[in-house]
Short mmCIF file of N, CA and C in Angstrom, two decimals:
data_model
loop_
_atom_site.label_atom_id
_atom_site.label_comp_id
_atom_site.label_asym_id
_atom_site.label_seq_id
_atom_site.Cartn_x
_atom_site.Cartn_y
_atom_site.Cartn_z
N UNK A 1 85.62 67.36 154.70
CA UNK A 1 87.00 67.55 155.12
C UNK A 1 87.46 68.96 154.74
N UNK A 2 88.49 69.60 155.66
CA UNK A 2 88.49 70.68 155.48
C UNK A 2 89.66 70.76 154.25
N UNK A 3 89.78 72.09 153.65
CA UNK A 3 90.69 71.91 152.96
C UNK A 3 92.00 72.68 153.67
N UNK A 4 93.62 72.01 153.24
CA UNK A 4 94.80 72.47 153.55
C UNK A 4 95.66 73.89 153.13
N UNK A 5 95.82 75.02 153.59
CA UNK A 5 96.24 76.19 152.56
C UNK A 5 97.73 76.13 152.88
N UNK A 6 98.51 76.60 152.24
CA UNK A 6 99.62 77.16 152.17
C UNK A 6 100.04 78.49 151.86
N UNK A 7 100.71 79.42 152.03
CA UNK A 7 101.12 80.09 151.75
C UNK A 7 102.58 80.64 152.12
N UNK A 8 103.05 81.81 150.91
CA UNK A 8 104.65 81.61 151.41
C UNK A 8 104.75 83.11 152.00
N UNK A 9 105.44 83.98 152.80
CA UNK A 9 105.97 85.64 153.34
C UNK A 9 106.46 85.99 152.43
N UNK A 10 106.18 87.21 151.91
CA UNK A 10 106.92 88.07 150.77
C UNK A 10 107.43 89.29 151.61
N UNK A 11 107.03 89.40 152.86
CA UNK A 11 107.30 91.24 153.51
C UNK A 11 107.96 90.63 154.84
N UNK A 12 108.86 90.53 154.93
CA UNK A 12 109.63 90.16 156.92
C UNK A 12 109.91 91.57 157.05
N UNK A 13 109.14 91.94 157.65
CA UNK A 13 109.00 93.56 158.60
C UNK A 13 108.32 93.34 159.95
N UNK A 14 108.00 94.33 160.89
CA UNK A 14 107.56 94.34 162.35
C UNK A 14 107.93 93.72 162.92
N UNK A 15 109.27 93.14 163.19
CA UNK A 15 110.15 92.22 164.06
C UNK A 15 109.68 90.90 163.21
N UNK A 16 109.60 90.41 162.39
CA UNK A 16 109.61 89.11 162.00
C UNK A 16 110.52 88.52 160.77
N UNK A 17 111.94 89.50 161.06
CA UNK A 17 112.78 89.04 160.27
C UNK A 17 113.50 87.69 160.88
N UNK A 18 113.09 86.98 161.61
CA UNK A 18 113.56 85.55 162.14
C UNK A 18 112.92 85.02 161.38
N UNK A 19 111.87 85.14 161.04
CA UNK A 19 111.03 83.91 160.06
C UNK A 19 111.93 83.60 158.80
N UNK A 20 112.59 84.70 158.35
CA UNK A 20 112.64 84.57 156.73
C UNK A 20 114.10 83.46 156.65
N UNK A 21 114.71 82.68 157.98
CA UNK A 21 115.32 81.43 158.46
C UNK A 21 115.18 80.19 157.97
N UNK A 22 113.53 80.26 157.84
CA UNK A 22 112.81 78.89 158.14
C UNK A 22 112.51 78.72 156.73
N UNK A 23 112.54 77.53 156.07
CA UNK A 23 111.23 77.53 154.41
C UNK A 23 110.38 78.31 154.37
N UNK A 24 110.32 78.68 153.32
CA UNK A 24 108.92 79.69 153.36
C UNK A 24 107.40 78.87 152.88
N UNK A 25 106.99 77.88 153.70
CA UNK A 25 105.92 77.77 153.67
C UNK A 25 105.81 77.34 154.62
N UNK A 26 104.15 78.00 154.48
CA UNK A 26 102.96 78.26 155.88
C UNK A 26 101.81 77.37 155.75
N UNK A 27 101.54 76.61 156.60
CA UNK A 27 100.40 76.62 156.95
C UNK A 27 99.11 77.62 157.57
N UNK A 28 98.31 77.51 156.97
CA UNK A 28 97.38 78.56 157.62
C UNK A 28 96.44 77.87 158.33
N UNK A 29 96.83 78.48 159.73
CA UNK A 29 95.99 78.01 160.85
C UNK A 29 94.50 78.53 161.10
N UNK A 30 94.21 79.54 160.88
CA UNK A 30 93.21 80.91 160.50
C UNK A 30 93.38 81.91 160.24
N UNK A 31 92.11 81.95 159.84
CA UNK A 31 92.12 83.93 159.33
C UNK A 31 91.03 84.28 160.67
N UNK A 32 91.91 85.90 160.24
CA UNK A 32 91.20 86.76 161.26
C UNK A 32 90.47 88.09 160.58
N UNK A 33 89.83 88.74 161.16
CA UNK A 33 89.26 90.15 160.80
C UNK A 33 88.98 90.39 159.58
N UNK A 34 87.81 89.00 159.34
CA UNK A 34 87.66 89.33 157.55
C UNK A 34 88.63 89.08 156.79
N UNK A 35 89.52 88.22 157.27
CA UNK A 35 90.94 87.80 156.19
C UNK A 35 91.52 88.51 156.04
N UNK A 36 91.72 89.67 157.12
CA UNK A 36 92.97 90.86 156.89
C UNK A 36 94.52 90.52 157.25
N UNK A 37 94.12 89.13 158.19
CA UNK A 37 95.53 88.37 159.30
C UNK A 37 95.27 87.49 159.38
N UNK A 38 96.15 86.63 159.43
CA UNK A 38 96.33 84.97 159.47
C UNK A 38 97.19 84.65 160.61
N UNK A 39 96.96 83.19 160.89
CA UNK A 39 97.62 83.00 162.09
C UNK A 39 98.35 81.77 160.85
N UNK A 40 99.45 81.41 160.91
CA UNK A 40 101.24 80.61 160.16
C UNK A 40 101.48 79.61 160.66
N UNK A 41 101.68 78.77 160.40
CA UNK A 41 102.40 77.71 160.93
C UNK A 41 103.80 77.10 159.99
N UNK A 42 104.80 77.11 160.72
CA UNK A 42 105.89 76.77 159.70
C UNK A 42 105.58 75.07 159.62
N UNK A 43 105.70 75.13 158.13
CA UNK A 43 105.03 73.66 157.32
C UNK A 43 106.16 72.37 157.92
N UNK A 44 107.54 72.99 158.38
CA UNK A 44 108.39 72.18 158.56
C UNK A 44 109.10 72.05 160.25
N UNK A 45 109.07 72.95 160.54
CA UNK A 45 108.80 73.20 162.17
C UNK A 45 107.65 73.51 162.85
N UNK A 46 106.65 72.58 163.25
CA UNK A 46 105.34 72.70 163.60
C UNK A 46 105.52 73.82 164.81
N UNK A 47 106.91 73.79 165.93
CA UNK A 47 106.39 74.19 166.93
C UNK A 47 106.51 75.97 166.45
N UNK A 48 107.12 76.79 165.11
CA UNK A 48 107.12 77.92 164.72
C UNK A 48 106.45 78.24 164.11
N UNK A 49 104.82 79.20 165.10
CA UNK A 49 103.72 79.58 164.61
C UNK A 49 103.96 81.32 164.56
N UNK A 50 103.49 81.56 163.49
CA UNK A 50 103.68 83.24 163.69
C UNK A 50 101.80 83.58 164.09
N UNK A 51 101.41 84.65 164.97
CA UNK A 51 100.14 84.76 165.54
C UNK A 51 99.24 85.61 164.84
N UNK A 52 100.34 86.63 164.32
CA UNK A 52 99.11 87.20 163.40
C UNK A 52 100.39 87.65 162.01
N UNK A 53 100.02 88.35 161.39
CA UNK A 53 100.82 88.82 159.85
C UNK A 53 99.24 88.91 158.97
N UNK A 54 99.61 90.38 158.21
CA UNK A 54 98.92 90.60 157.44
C UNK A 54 98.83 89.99 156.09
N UNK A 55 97.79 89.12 155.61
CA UNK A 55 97.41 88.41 154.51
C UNK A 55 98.05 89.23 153.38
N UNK A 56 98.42 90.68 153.52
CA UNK A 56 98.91 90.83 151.62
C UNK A 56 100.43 91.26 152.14
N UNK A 57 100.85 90.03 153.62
CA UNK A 57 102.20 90.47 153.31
C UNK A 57 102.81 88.85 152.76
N UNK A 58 101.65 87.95 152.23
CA UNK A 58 102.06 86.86 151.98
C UNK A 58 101.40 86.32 150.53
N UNK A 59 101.46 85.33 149.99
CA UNK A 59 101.05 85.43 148.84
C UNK A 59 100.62 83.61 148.48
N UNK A 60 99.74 83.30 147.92
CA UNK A 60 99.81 81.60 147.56
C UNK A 60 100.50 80.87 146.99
N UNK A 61 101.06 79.50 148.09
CA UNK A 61 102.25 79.03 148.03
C UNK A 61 101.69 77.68 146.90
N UNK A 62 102.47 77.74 146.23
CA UNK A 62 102.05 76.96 144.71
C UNK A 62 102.96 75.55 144.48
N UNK A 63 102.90 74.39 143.91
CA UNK A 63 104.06 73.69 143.66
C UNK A 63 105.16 74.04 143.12
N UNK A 64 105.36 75.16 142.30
CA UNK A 64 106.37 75.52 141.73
C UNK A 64 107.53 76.58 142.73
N UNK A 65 106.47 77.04 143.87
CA UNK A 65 107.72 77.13 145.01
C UNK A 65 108.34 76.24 145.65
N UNK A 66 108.26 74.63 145.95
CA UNK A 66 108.75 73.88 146.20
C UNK A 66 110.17 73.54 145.47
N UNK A 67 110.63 74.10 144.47
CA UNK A 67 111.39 74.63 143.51
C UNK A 67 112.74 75.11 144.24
N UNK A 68 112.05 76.18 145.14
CA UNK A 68 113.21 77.18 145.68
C UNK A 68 113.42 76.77 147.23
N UNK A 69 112.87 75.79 147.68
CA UNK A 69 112.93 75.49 149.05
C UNK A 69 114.24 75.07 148.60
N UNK A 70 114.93 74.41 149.85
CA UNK A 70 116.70 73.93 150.28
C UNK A 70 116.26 72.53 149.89
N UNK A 71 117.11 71.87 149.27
CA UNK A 71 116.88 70.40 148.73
C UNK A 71 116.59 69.56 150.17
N UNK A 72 116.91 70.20 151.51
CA UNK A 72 116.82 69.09 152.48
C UNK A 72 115.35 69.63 153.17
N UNK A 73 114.85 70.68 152.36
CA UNK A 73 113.16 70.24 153.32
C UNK A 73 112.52 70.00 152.32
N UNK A 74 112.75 69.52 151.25
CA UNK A 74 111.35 69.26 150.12
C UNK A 74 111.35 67.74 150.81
N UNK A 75 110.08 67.59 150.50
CA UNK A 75 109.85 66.48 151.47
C UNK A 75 109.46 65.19 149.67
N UNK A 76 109.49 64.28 150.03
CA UNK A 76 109.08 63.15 149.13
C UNK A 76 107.87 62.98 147.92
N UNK A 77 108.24 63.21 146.89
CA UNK A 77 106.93 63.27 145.84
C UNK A 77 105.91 62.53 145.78
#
């Protein structure tokens, strides 16, 4: 089974200051070019995928960011 990643955006630059809207966690759909870019998936709006973003403009999304999400998307322990 494969395993699940997360990660959260630390840099909303190159037109992708709409993202920084949404929770900040990602699903990672793939990596690209040697893991230089990832393709996003917002963890809470499936249909808001970002296509590419550079891997060190994001960082690993941990339980203790679940912390700072909005009390209405932490989802059930």
């Amino acid at each position: 089974m494969e395993s699940v990643e997360y990660r959260k955006i630390n840099t909303f630059d190159d037109g992708r200051g709409q993202y920084k809207y949404y929770p900040n966690k990602w699903l990672v759909l793939e990596y690209k070019y040697n893991r230089g870019k990832i393709i996003l998936q917002n963890a809470f709006d499936k249909e808001v995928i970002i296509n590419t973003i550079s891997t060190w403009k994001t960082d690993p999304y941990t339980d203790k960011d679940d912390a700072n999400l909005s009390a209405s998307y932490v989802g059930p322990s």
